[in-house]
Short mmCIF file of C-alpha atoms in Angstrom, two decimals:
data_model
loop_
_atom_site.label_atom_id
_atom_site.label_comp_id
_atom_site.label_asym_id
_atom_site.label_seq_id
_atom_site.Cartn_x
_atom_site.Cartn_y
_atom_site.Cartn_z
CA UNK C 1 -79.27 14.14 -37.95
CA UNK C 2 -76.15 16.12 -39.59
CA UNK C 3 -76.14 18.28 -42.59
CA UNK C 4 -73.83 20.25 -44.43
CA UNK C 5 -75.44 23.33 -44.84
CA UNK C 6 -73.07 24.77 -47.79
CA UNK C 7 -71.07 27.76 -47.45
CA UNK C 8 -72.86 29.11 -50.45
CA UNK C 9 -69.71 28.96 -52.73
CA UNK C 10 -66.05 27.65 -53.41
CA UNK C 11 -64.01 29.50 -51.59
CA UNK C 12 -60.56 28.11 -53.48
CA UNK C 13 -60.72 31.52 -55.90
CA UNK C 14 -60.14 33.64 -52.95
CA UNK C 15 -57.63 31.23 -51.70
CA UNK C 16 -55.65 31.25 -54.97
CA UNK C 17 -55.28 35.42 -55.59
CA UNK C 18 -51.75 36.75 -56.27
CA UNK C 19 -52.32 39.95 -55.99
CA UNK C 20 -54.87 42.63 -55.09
CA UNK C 21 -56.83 42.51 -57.79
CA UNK C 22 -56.98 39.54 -58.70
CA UNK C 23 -58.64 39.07 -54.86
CA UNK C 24 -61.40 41.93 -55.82
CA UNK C 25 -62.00 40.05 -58.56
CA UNK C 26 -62.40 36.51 -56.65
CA UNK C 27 -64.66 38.01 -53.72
CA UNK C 28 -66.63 39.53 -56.61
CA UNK C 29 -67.37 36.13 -57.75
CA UNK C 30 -67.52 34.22 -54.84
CA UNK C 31 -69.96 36.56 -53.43
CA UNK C 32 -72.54 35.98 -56.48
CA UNK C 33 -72.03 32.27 -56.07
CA UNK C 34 -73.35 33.03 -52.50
CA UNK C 35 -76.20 35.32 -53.51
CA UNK C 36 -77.08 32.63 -56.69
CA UNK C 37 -77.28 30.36 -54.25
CA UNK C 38 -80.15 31.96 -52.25
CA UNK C 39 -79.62 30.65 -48.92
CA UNK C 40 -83.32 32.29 -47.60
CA UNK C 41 -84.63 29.56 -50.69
CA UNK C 42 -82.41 26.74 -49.69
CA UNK C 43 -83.53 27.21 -45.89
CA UNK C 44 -87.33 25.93 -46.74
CA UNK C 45 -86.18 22.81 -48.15
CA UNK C 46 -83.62 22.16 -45.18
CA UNK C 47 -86.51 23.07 -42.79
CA UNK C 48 -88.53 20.79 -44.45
CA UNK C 49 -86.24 18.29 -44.08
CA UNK C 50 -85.61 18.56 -40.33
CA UNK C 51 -89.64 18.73 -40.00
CA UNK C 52 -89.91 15.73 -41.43
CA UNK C 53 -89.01 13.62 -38.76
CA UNK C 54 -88.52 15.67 -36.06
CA UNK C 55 -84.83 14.65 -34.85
CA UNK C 56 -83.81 15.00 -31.32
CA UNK C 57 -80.47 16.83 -32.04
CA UNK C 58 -78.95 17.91 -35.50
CA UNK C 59 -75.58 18.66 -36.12
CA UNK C 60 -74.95 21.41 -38.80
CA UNK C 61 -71.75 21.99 -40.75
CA UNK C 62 -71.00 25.25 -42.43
CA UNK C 63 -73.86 27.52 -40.62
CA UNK C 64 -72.19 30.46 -42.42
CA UNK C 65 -72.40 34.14 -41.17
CA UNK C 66 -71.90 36.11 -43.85
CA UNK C 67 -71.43 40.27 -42.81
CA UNK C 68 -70.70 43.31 -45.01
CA UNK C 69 -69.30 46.40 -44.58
CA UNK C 70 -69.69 49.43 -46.76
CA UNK C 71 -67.50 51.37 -48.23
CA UNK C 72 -64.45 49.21 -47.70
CA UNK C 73 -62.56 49.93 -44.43
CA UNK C 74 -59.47 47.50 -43.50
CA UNK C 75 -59.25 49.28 -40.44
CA UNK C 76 -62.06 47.22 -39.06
CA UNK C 77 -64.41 44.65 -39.22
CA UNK C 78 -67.75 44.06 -41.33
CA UNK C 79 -70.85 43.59 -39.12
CA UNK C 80 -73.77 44.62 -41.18
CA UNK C 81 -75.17 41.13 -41.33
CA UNK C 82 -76.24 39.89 -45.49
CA UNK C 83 -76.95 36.47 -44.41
CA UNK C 84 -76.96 34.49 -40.72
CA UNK C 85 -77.68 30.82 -42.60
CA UNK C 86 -78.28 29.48 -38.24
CA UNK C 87 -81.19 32.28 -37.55
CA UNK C 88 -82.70 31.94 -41.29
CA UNK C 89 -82.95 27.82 -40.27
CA UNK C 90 -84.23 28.66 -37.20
CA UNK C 91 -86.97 31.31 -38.39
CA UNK C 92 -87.98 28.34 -40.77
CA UNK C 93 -87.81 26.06 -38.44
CA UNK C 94 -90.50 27.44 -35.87
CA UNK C 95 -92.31 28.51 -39.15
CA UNK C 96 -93.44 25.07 -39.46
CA UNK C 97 -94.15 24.78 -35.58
CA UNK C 98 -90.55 23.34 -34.49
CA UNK C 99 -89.38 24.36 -31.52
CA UNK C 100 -85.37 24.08 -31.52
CA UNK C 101 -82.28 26.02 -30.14
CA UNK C 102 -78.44 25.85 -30.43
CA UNK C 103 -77.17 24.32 -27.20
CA UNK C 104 -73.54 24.69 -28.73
CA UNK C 105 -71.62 26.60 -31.28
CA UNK C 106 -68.27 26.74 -32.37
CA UNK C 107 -66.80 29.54 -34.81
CA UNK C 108 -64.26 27.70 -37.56
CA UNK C 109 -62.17 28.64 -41.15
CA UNK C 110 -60.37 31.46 -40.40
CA UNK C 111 -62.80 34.86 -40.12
CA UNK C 112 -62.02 35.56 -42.94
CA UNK C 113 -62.80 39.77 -45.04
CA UNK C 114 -61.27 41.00 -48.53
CA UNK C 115 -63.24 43.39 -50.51
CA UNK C 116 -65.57 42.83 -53.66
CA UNK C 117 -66.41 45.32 -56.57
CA UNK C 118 -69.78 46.85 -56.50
CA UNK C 119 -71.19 49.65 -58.87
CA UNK C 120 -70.81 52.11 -56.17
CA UNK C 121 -67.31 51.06 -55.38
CA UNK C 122 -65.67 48.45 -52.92
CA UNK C 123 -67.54 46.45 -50.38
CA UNK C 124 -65.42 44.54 -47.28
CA UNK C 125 -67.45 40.83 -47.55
CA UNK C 126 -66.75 38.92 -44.71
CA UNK C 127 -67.07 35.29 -43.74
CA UNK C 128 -67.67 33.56 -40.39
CA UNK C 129 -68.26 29.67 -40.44
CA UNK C 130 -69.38 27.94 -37.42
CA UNK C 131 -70.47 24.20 -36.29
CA UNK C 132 -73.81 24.35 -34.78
CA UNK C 133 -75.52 21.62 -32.61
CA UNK C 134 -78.97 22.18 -32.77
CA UNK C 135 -81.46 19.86 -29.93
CA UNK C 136 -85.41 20.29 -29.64
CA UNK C 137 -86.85 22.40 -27.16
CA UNK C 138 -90.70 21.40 -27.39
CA UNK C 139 -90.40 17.96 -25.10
CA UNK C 140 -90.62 17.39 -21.59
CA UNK C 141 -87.26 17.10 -19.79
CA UNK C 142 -88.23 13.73 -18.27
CA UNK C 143 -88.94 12.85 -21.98
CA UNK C 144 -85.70 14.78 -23.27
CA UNK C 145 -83.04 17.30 -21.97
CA UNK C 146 -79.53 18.40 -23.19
CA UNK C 147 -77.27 19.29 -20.49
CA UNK C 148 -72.88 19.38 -20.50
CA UNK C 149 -73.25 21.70 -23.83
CA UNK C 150 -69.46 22.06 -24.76
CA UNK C 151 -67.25 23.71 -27.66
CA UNK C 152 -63.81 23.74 -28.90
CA UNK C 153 -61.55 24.55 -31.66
CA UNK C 154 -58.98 21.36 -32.23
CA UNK C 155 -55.12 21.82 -31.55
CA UNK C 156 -54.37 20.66 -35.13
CA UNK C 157 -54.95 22.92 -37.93
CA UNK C 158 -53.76 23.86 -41.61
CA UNK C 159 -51.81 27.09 -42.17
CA UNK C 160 -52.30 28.86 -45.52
CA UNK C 161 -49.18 30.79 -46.14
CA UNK C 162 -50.83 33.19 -48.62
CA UNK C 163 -48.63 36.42 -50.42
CA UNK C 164 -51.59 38.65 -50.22
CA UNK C 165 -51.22 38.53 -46.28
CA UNK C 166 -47.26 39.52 -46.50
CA UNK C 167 -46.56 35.43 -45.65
CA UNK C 168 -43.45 35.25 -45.60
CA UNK C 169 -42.54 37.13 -43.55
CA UNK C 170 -45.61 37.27 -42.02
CA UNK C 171 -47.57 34.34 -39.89
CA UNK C 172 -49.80 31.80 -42.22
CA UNK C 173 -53.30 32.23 -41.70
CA UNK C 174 -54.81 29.84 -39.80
CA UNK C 175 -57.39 27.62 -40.94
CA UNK C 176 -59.40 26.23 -37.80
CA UNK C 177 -61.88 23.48 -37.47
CA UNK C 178 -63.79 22.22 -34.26
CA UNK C 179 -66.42 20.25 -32.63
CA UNK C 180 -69.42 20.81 -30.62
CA UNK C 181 -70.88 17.96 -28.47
CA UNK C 182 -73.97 17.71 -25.59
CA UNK C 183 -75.24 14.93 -23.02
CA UNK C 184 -78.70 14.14 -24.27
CA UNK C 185 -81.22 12.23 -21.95
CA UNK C 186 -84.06 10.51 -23.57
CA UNK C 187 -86.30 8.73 -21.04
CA UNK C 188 -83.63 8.61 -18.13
CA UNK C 189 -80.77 7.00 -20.68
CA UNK C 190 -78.05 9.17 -21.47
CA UNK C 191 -75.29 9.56 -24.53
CA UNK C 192 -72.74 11.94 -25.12
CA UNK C 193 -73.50 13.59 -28.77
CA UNK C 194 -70.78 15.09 -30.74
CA UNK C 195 -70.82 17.14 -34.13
CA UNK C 196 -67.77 17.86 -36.46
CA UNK C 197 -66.12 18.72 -39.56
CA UNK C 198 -62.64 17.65 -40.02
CA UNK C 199 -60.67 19.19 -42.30
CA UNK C 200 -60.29 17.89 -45.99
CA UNK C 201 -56.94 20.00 -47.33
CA UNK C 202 -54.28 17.65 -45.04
CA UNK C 203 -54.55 13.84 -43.98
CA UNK C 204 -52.06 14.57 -41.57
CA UNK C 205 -54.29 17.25 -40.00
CA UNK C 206 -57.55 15.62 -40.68
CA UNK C 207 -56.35 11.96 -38.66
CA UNK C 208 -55.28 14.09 -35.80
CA UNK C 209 -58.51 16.52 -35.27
CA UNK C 210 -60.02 12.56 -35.38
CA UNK C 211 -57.33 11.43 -32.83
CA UNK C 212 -58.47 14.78 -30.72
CA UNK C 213 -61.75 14.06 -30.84
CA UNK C 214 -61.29 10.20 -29.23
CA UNK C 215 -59.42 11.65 -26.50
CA UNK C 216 -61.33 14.74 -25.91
CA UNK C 217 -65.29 14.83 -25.95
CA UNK C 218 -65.41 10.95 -27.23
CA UNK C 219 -63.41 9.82 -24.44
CA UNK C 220 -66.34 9.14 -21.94
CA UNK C 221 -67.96 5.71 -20.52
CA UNK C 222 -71.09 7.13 -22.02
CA UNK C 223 -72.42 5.82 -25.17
CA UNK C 224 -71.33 8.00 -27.83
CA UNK C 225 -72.68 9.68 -31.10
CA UNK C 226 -70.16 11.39 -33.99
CA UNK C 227 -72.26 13.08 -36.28
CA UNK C 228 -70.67 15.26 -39.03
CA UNK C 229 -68.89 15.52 -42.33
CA UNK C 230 -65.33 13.64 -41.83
CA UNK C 231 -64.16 14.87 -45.42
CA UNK C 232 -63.00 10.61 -45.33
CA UNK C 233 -64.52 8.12 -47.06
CA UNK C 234 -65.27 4.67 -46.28
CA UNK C 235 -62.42 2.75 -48.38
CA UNK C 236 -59.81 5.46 -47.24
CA UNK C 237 -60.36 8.02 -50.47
CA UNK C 238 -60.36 11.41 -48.88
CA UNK C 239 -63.02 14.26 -50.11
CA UNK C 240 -60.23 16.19 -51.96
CA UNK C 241 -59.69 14.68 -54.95
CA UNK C 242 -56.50 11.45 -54.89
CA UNK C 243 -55.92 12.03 -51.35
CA UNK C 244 -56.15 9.00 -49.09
CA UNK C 245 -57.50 9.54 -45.32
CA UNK C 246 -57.86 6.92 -42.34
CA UNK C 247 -60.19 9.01 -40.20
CA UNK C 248 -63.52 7.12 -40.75
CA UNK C 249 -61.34 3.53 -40.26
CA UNK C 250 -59.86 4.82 -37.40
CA UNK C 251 -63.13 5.86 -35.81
CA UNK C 252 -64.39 2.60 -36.64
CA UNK C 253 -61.10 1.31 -34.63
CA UNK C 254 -62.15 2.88 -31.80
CA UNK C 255 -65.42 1.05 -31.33
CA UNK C 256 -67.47 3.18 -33.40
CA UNK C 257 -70.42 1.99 -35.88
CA UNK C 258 -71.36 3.29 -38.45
CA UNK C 259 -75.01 4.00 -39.14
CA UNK C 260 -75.35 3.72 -42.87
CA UNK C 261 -73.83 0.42 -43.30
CA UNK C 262 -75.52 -1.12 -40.16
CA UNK C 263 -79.07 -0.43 -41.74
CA UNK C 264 -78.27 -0.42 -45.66
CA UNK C 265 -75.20 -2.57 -46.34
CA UNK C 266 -75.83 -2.51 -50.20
CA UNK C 267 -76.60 1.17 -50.26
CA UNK C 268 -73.28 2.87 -51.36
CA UNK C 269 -74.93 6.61 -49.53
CA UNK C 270 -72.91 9.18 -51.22
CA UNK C 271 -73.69 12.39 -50.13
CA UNK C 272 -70.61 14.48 -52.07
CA UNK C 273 -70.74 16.56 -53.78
CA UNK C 274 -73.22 18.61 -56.23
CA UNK C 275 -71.85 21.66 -58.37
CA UNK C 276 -70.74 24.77 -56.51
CA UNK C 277 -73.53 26.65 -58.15
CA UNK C 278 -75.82 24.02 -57.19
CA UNK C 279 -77.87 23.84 -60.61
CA UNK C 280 -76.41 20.54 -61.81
CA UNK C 281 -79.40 18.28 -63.33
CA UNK C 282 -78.15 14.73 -62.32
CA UNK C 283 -76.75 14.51 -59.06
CA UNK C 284 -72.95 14.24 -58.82
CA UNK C 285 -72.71 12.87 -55.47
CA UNK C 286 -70.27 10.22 -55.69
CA UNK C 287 -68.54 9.98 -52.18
CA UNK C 288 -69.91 9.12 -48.39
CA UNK C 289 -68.14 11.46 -46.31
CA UNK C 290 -71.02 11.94 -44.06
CA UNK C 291 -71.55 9.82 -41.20
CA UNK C 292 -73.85 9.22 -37.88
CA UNK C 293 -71.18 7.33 -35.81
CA UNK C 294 -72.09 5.44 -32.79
CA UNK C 295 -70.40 3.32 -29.73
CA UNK C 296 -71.67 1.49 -26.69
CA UNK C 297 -75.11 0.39 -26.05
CA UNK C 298 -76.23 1.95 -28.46
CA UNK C 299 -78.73 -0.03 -31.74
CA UNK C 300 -78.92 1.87 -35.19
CA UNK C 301 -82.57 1.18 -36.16
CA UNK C 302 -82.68 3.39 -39.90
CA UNK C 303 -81.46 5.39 -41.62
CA UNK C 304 -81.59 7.63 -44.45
CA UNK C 305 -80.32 10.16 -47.06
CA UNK C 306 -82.31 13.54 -47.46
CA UNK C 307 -81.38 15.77 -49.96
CA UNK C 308 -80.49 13.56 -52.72
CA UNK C 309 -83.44 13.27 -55.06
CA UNK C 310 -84.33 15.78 -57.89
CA UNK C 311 -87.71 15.97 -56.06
CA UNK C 312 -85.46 17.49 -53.15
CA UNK C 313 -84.27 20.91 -54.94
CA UNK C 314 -85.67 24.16 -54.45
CA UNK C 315 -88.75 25.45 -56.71
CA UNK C 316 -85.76 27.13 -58.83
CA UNK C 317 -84.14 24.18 -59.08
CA UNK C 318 -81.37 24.36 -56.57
CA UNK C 319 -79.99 21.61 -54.67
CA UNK C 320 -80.74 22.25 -50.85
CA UNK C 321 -76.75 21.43 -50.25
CA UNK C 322 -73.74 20.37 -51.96
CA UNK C 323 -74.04 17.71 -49.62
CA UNK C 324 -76.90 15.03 -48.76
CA UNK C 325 -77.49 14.96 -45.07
CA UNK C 326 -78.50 11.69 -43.11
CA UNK C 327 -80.68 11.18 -40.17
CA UNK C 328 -80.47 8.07 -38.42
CA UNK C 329 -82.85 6.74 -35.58
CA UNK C 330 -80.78 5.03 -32.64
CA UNK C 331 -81.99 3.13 -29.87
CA UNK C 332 -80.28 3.99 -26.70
CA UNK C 333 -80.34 0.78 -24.41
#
C-alpha cells in the first residue's frame, strides 16, 4: 500500500515571503491550515483504511512532525512536539488491533522553522517531513519478515534561493527528498520493497532522484516493488501544473509494471489532488501520480483506490488526504 498522508497545508505561502512579516503572516496561516485540518481526525479514517485489508508493508509520504517552540527563539530549535502524524497512525493503528512498526525512515523538505503570530506573541513552528515504510509485526517470520531495512536522502535536489535567508549571498536552502526500501519474505519468496516521493518543483531533478533510485536500492536481481507518489503522471504531465515529467515512463523502461493499469486498464485512478483545506464537496482529483510499481516475477492480482469516495471523509467532512492512496495485492512467484 502507499499513501500520501498530507502535510496538513500548502506550504508555497511560506515559500513566497519577501520579507519578515510577510513570513509571520504566512506561518500564521499555514499553521491554521494544519490545525483545520485535524490530523488526530484524519488518522481514524487512514487507520481504517490500512485495517481494511491488512497490507504487508505500507509506504507513507509526508508523515509530518510538526514541533513548536514558545516564545520564539532563533537561537535554537522547536521540540515541543504539536503533532507526530507517524505515532498518531500508529496509536490508531493498534487501536483497531494492528500490530505494525516502521522498519525505515527517512527525514526530507528541508527542516524547516519561522515564527507565527499568536495572542500571546510569537511562536517558532517548525516542520519535519519524513518517508516512512511501515511492515506488520503480528505474523510469523516463516509466514513474513522484513530484514535489509535501508534509508537515504537522493544526491539530486532543488535549491530555493529565498531573500529571507540572506540568498544571495548566502547558500540556497536545500530542498531534500529520499527513499526508504526493505527485503520482505512472504512464505520463503523474497522482494526488495521500496517507498518514495520524488520531487514535483524540477523535471530535471525529479528524472534523476528516478535515475538514483534504478541504480541504487532498485538495482538488485530481486523482484522489486516502487511504491510512492512520483509527482509524474502516466502520459508525461507532471503534478505541478504544465510541467511535463518522464519519471513514471522511464520506470516503466526499466522493466517496471505498473499496478493500476495491469488490473483496471479502463480505470483512469487519479488520486491528485483535493483542496488544501480539504473541505471540497466533489472530489478534484484529476491526476495519477501514485503508483505500486513492480518488476520480475512478480503478478499484480488487484488493486484499488481508498480515499476517493465522499463516503471516505472524516465525520466533519474532511478528506482523509489530498491524495487517494492505492493498495495493490501482488503475487510473488
Amino acid at each position: 500500500m502507499t499513501r500520501n498522508l498530507y502535510l496538513g497545508a500548502d506550504l508555497a505561502p511560506v515559500l513566497a515571503a519577501t520579507g519578515q512579516q510577510a513570513l509571520v503572516a504566512a506561518v500564521t496561516a499555514v499553521y491554521a491550515n494544519v490545525q483545520a485540518t485535524n490530523f488526530p481526525e484524519r488518522a481514524k479514517v487512514l487507520a481504517d483504511e490500512i485495517a481494511d485489508g491488512d497490507p504487508h508493508l505500507v509506504g507513507l509520504q509526508e508523515a509530518a512532525l510538526w514541533r513548536s517552540q514558545t516564545p520564539a527563539d532563533p537561537s535554537s530549535s522547536a521540540t515541543h512536539v504539536e503533532y507526530d502524524f507517524l505515532k498518531i497512525l500508529l496509536r490508531e493503528l493498534s487501536a483497531r488491533g494492528k500490530h505494525y512498526r516502521a522498519v525505515a525512515e527517512v527525514t526530507v523538505g528541508s527542516d524547516f522553522e519561522a515564527p507565527r503570530s499568536t495572542p500571546t506573541g510569537l511562536q517558532d513552528i517548525r516542520l519535519t517531513d519524513r518517508d516512512v515504510l511501515l511492515a506488520r509485526t503480528d505474523l510469523p517470520t516463516r509466514a513474513f519478515s522484513v530484514t535489509n531495512a535501508q534509508s537515504a536522502q537522493f544526491q539530486n535536489f532543488v535549491p530555493l534561493c529565498l531573500a529571507l535567508l540572506g540568498c544571495p549571498p548566502n547558500p540556497p536552502l536545500q530542498v531534500k527528498r529520499g527513499w526508504v526500501a526493505a527485503d520482505a519474505t512472504l512464505h520463503g519468496r523474497t522482494a526488495r520493497v521500496v517507498s518514495t516521493h520524488l520531487e514535483p518543483a524540477s523535471r530535471t531533478v525529479q528524472e534523476a532522484q528516478a535515475a538514483e533510485l534504478l541504480t541504487g536500492p532498485l538495482n538488485t536481481t530481486l523482484p522489486a516493488v516502487l511504491l510512492g507518489d512520483l509527482n509524474s503522471a502516466a502520459g508525461g504531465v507532471g503534478a505541478t501544473p504544465s510541467s511535463a515529467t518522464q519519471s513514471h515512463a522511464n520506470l516503466l523502461a526499466a522493466g517496471f509494471k505498473d499496478a493500476w493499469t495491469a488490473t483496471r486498464p479502463r480505470d483512469p485512478g487519479f488520486t491528485c489532488c483535493q483542496a488544501p483545506d480539504l473541505r471540497n464537496l466533489a472530489s478534484q482529483l484529476t491526476q495519477r501520480i501514485d503508483y505500486v510499481l513492480y518488476r520480475g516475477d512478480i503478478t499484480a492480482r488487484a488493486t484499488q483506490r481508498v480515499g476517493a469516495r465522499q463516503a471516505d471523509r472524516t465525520p466533519s467532512g474532511l478528506w482523509p488526504s489530498d491524495h487517494a492512496g492505492l493498495k495493490s495485492l501482488l503475487r510473488l512467484h
